[in-house]
Short mmCIF file of C-alpha atoms in Angstrom, two decimals:
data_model
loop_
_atom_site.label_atom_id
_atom_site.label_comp_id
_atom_site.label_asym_id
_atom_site.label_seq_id
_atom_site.Cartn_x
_atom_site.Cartn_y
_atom_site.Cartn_z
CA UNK F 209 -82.88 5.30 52.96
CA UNK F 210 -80.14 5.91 50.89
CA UNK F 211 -76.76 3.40 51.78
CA UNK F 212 -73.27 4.82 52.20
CA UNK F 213 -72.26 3.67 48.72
CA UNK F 214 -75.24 5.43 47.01
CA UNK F 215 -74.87 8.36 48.44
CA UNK F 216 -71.13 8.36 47.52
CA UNK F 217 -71.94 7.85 43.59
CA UNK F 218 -74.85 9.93 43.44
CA UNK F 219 -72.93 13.21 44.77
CA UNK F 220 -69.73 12.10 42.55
CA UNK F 221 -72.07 12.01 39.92
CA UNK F 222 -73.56 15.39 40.43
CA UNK F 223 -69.79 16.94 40.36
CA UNK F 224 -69.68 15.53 37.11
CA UNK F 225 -72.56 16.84 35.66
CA UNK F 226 -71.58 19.70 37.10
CA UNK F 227 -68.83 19.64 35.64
CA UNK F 228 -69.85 18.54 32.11
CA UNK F 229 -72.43 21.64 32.28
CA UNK F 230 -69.41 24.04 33.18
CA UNK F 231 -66.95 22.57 30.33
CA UNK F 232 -70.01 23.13 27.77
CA UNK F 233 -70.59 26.83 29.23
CA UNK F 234 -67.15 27.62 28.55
CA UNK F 235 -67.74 25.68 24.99
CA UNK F 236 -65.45 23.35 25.57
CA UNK F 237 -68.11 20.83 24.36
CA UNK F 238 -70.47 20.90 22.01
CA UNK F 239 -74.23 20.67 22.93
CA UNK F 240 -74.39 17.48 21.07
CA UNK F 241 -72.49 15.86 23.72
CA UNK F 242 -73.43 17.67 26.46
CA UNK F 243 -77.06 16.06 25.69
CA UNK F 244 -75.22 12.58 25.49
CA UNK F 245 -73.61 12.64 28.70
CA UNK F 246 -76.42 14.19 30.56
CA UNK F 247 -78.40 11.37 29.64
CA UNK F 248 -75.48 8.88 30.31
CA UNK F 249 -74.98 10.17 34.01
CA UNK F 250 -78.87 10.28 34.75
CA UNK F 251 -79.03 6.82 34.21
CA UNK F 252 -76.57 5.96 36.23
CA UNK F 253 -78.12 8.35 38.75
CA UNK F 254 -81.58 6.22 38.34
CA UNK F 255 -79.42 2.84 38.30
CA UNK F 256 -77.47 4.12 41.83
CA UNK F 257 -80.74 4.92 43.58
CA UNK F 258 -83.22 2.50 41.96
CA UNK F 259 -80.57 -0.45 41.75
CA UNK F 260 -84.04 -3.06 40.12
CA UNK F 261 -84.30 -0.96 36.96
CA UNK F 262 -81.09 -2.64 35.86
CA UNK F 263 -82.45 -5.71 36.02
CA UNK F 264 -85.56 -4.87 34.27
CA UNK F 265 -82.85 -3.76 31.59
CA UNK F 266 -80.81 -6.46 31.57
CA UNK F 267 -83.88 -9.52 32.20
CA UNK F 268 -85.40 -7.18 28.90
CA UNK F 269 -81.54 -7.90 27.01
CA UNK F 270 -81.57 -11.78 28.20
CA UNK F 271 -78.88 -10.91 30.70
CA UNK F 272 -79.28 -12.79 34.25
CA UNK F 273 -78.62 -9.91 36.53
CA UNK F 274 -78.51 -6.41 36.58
CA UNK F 275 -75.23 -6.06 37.80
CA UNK F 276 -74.30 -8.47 34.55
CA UNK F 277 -75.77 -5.71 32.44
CA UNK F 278 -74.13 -2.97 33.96
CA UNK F 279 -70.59 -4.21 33.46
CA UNK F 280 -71.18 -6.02 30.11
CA UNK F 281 -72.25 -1.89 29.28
CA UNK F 282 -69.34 -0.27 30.81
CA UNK F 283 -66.86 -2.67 28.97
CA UNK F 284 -68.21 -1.62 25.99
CA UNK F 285 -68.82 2.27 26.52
CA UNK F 286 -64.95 1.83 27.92
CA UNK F 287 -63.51 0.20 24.61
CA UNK F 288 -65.66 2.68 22.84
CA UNK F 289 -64.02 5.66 24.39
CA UNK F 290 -60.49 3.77 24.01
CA UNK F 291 -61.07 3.38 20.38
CA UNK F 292 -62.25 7.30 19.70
CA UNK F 293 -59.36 8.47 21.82
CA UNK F 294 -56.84 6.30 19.74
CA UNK F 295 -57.88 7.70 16.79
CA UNK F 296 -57.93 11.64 18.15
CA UNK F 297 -54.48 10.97 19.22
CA UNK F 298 -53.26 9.53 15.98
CA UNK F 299 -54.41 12.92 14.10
CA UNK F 300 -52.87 14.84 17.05
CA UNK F 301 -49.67 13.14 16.21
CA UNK F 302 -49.69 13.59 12.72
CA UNK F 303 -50.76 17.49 12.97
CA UNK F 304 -47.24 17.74 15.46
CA UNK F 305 -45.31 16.43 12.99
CA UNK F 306 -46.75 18.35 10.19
CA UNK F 307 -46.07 21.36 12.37
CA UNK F 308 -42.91 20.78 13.14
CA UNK F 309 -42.17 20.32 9.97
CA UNK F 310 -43.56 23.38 8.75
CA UNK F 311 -41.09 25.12 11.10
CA UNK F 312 -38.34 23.49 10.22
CA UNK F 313 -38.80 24.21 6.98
CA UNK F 314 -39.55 27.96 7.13
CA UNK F 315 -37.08 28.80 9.71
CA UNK F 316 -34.25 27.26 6.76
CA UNK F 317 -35.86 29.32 4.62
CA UNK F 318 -35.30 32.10 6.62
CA UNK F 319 -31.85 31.46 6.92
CA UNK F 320 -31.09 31.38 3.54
CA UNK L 43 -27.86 16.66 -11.66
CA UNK L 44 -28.66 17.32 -8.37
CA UNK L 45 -28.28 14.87 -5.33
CA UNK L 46 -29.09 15.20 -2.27
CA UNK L 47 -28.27 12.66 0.62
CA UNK L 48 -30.51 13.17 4.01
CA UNK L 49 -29.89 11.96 6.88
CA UNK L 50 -32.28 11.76 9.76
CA UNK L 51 -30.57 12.29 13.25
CA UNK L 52 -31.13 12.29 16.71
CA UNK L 53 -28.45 12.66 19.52
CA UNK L 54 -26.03 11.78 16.82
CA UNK L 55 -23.14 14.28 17.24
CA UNK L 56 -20.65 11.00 18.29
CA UNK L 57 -21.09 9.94 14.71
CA UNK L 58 -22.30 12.59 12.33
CA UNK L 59 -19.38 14.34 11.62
CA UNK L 60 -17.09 11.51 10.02
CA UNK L 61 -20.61 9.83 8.22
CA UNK L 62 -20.67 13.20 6.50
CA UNK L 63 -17.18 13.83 5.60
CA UNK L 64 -17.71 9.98 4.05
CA UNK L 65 -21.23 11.00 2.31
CA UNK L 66 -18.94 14.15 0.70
CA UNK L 67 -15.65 12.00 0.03
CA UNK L 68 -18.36 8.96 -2.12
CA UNK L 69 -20.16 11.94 -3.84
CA UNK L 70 -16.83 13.50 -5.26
CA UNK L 71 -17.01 11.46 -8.40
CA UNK L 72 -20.30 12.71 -9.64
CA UNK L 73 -19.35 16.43 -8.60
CA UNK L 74 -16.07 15.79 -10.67
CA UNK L 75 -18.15 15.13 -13.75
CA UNK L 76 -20.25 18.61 -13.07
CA UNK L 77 -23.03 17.16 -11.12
CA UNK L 78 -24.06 18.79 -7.83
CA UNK L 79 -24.66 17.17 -4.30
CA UNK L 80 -25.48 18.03 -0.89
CA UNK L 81 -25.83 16.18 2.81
CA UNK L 82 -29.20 17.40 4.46
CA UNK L 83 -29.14 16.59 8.31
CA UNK L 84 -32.68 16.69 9.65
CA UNK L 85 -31.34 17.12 13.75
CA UNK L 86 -34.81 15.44 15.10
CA UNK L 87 -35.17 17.91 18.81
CA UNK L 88 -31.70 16.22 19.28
CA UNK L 89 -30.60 17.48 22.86
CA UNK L 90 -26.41 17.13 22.00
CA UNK L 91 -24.67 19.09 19.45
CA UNK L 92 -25.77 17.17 16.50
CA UNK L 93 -26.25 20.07 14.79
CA UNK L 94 -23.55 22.39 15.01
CA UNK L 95 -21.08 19.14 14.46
CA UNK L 96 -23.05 18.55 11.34
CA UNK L 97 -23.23 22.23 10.29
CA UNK L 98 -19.31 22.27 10.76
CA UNK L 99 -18.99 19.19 8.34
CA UNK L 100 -20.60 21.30 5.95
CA UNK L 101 -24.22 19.78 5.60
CA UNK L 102 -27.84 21.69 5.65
CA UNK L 103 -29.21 20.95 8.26
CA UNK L 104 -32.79 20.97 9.23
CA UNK L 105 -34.18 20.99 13.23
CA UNK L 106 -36.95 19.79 14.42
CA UNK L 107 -37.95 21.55 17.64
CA UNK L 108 -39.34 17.81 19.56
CA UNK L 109 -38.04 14.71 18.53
CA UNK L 110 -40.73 12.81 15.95
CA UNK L 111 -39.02 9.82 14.25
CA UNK L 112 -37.03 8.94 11.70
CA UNK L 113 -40.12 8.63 9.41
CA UNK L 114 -41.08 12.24 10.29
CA UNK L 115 -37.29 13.31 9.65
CA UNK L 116 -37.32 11.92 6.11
CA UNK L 117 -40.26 13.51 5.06
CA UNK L 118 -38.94 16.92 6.08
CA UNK L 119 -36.20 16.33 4.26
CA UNK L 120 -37.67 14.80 1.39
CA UNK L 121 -40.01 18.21 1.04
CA UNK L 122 -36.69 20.06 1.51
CA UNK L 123 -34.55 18.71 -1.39
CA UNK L 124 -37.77 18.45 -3.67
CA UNK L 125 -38.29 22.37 -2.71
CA UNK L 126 -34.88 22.70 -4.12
CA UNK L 127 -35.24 20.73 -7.43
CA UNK L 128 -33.65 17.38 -6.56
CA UNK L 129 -33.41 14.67 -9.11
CA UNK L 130 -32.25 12.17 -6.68
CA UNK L 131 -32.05 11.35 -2.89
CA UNK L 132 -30.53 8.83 -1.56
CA UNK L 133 -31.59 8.01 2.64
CA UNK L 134 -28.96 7.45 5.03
CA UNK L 135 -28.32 6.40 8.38
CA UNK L 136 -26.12 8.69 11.28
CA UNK L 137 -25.03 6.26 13.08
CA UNK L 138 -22.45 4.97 11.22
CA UNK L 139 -23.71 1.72 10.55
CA UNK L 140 -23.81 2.40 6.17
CA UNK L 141 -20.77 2.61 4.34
CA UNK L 142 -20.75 5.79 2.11
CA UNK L 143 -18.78 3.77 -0.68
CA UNK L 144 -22.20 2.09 -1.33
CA UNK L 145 -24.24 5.78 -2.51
CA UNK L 146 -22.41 5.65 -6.50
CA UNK L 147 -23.42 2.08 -6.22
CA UNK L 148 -27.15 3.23 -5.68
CA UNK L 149 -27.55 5.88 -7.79
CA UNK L 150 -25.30 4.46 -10.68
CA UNK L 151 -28.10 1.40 -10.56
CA UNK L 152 -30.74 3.90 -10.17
CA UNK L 153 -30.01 5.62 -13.44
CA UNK L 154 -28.50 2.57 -15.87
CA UNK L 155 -32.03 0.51 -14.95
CA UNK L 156 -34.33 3.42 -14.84
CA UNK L 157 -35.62 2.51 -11.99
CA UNK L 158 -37.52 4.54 -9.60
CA UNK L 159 -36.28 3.24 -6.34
CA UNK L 160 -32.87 1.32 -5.16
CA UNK L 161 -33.34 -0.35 -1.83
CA UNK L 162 -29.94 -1.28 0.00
CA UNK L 163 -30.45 -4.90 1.15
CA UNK L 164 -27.66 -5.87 3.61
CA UNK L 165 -28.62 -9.19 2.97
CA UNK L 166 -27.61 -9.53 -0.33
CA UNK L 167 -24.79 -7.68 0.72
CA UNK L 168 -22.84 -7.90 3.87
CA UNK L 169 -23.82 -7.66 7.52
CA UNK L 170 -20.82 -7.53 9.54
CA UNK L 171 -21.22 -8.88 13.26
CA UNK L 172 -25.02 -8.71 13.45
CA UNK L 173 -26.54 -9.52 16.88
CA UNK L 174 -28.63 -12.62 16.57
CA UNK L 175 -31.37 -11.13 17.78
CA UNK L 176 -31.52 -8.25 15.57
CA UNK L 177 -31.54 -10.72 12.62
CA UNK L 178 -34.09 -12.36 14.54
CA UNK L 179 -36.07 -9.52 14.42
CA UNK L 180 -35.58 -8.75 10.92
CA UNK L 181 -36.27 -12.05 9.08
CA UNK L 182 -39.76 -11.57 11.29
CA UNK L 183 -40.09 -7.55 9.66
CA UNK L 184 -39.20 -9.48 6.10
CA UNK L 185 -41.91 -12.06 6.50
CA UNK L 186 -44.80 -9.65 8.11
CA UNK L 187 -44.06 -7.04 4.76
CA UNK L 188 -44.11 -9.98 2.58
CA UNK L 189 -47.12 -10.84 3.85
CA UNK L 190 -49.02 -7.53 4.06
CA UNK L 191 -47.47 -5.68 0.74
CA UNK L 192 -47.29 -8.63 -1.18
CA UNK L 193 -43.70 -7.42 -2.24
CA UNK L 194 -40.84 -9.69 -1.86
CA UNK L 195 -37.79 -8.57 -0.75
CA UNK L 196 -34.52 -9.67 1.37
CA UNK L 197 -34.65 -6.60 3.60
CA UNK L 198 -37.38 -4.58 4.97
CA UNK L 199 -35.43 -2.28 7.53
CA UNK L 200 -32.57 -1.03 6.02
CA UNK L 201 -32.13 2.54 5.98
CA UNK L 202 -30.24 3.22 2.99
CA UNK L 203 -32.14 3.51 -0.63
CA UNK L 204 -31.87 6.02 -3.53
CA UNK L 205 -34.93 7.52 -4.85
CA UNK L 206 -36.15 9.51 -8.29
CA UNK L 207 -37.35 12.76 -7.72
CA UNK L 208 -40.51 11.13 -9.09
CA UNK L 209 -40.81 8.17 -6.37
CA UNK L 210 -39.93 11.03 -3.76
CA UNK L 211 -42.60 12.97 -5.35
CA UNK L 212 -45.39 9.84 -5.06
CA UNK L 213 -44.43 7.88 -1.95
CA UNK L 214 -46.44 9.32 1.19
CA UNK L 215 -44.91 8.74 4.69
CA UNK L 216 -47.16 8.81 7.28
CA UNK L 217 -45.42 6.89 9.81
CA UNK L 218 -43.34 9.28 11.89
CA UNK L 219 -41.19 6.14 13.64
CA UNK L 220 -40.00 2.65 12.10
CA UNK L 221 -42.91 1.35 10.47
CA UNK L 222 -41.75 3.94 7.69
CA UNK L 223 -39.90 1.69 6.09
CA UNK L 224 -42.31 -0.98 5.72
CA UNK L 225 -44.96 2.20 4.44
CA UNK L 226 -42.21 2.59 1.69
CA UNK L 227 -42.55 -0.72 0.89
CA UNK L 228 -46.16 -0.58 0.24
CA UNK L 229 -45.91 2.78 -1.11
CA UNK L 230 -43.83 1.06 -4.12
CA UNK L 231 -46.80 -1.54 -4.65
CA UNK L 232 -49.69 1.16 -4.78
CA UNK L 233 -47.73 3.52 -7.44
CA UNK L 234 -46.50 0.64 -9.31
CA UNK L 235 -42.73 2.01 -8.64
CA UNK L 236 -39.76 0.20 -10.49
CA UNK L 237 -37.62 -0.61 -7.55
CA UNK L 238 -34.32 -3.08 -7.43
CA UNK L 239 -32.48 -4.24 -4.19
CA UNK L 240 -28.79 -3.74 -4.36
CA UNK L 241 -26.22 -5.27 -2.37
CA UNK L 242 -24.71 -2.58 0.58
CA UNK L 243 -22.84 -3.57 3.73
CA UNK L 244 -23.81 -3.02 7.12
CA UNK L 245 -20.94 -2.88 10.06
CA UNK L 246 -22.64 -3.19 13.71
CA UNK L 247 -20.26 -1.37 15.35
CA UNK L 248 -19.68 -0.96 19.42
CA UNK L 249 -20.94 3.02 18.64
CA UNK L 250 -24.13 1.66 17.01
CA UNK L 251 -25.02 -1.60 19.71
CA UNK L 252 -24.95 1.76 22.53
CA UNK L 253 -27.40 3.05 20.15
CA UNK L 254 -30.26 1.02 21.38
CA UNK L 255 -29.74 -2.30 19.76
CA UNK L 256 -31.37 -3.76 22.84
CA UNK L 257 -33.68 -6.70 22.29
CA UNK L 258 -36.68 -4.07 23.38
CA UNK L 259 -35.65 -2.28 20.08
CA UNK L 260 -35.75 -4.71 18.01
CA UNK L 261 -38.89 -5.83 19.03
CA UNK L 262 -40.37 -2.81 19.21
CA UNK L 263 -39.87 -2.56 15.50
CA UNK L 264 -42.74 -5.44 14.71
CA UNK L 265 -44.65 -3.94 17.65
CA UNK L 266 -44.63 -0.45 15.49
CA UNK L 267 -45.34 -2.52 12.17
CA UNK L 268 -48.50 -4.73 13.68
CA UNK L 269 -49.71 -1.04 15.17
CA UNK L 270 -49.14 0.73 12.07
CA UNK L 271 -51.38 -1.62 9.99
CA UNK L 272 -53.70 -1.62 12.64
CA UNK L 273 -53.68 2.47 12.21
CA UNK L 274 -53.78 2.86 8.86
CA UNK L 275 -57.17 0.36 8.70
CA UNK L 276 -58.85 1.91 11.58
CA UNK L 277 -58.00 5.69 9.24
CA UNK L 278 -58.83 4.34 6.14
CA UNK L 279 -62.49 2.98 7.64
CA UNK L 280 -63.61 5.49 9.78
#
C-alpha cells in the first residue's frame, strides 16, 4: 500500500516525465537528454516506491543509510546543474553584449 | 593623427555635457598643430537624456539598447574608433571625476616613450577627498591584480588610460562590468605591452558620491574581480 508521501512523488514525477517527453517532442531537447532524464526520474520512481533499493545502493557505496545516499546524490547532481547553468549563462551574457554591440554599431553606421 | 576619447555612460546627462566641452577644450592643442580628435559617448541603455545632452556637446555617440557595463561600453567604442582609423584612444570617465587637463599629459607620454599603454594612476597623482572606504577598497583591487597578473602597479581601477591603436588592436575585453580593468591589466602581461603609469588627479565630487560610491559598490568591485577569475578558469577549462 502505497503512503500519502509516495503517492505524492510518484504522480509529480510522472508530470515531469511527462513533461520532459513533451519538451523533447517539440525538440526542445535533444534525445540525448531526454534518455538521461528518463533514466534519472525512473530511479527515483523505483527509489519512491521501493524505498530498500537505496540502501542496497548506498550499503554497495559504503554509505550507512539509504537516505545518506540519496542526499549525498542530490547535492551533487544539484552543484552539477549549478555549475552547467553558470557557464550557459556566462555565454548568454557575452552573446547580449556582442549583440548589442553589433547594433550599436550598425545603426551609427547607418546614420552616417 | 587621429584621437579619439570614449567615454562610457550610463544615466550621465547631469555630467556629460561640461566633461565633454573639457575633453574638446584639452584636445585643442593637438587640433591646433593639424591633428584630429573626437569624443565618442557610448550611452549604455541609459534611461535620461544622456544622449541628446552629449550629441548637443558635439560628441558621437554610440547607444546601447540595455545597459551592459562599462567594460561592454569600451569595447564598442574601441571597435568604433579602430573602424575609423584611430591611432590613439584615450578612456574616460562621465562622471566628472577625471580632469580633462590630464589627456595631453597621456598621450604626450604615450608618444615621447613609445609606449603602448599610459595608465592614469591617481595615486601617483592626486585624489582629492577620497572616501576611506573607497581607498579601502582599492588598495584591496591593487593587491588581488598584483597578485593574479603579476604586474605591479599603484592603481588598478582608474578609468582613465591612453592606448596605441596597436594595444587597442591586441587587448581583448571580455568583462562587460568592473573587472575590465583588472582584464586590461592582464591583457598588458599576455601581449607583452609597454605600458607606464602617469600621474592624473581624481576630484570625488558630491555629483560623483550620488553616483553609487556606497560601500556595496566598492565592494562589489573585488566581488566582480574574485568572480571574474573564477569565470575566465572555469572558460578556459571546460
Amino acid at each position: 500500500m502505497l503512503t500519502p508521501i509516495q503517492l505524492i512523488l510518484v504522480i509529480i514525477t510522472i508530470l515531469i516525465i511527462a513533461r520532459t517527453i513533451f519538451k523533447w517532442k517539440k525538440k526542445e531537447l535533444d534525445t540525448v537528454n531526454l534518455v538521461l532524464w528518463l533514466f534519472f526520474w525512473f530511479c527515483v520512481i523505483v527509489a519512491v516506491l521501493y524505498p530498500p533499493v537505496t540502501t542496497v545502493v548506498a550499503n554497495f557505496l559504503g554509505v550507512g543509510r539509504g537516505a545518506d545516499a540519496v542526499i549525498y546524490f542530490a547535492f551533487a547532481l544539484l552543484f552539477y546543474l549549478i555549475f552547467r547553468v553558470s557557464i550557459r549563462l556566462y555565454k548568454i551574457e557575452r552573446d547580449i553584449t556582442k549583440i548589442v554591440s553589433r547594433i550599436s554599431l550598425g545603426e551609427k553606421r547607418k546614420d552616417e | 593623427m587621429l584621437i579619439f576619447v570614449i567615454i562610457p555612460a550610463y544615466n550621465e546627462a547631469g555630467s556629460i555635457g561640461n566633461v565633454i566641452k573639457d575633453i574638446r577644450e584639452s584636445v585643442k592643442d593637438f587640433m591646433l598643430r593639424g591633428d584630429r580628435a573626437g569624443v565618442v559617448v557610448v550611452d549604455d541603455g541609459s534611461t535620461d537624456e544622456t544622449s541628446r545632452v552629449a550629441k548637443e556637446a558635439g560628441a558621437i555617440v554610440l547607444c546601447h539598447c540595455v545597459n551592459r557595463g562599462q567594460g561592454a561600453s569600451l569595447a564598442t567604442a574601441t571597435k568604433y574608433c579602430l573602424l575609423n582609423n584611430a591611432d590613439i584612444i584615450i578612456h574616460f570617465d562621465a562622471d566628472g571625476q577625471h580632469d580633462a587637463t590630464d589627456i595631453p599629459i597621456l598621450v604626450r607620454t604615450l608618444l615621447d616613450g613609445q609606449y603602448d599603454i599610459i595608465l592614469g594612476s591617481r595615486f601617483l597623482g592626486r585624489a582629492l577627498n577620497i572616501p576611506l572606504f573607497k581607498l579601502i577598497t582599492l588598495k584591496i583591487a591593487i593587491l588581488f591584480t598584483r597578485l593574479f597578473s603579476g604586474i605591479s602597479t599603484t592603481d588598478t581601477h582608474n578609468g582613465i588610460r591612453a592606448l596605441t591603436k596597436h594595444a587597442a588592436s591586441v587587448i581583448q575585453l571580455t568583462q562587460d562590468r568592473m573587472a575590465h580593468a583588472s582584464e586590461i591589466i592582464d591583457e598588458i602581461k599576455r601581449n607583452n605591452l609597454k605600458f607606464k603609469e602617469v600621474g592624473v588627479t581624481i576630484r570625488y565630487t558630491s555629483y560623483a558620491s550620488q553616483k553609487g560610491q556606497s560601500i556595496f559598490n566598492a565592494f562589489s568591485i573585488v566581488c566582480d574581480l574574485i568572480g571574474s577569475k573564477i569565470q575566465k578558469i572555469l572558460n578556459s577549462k571546460f
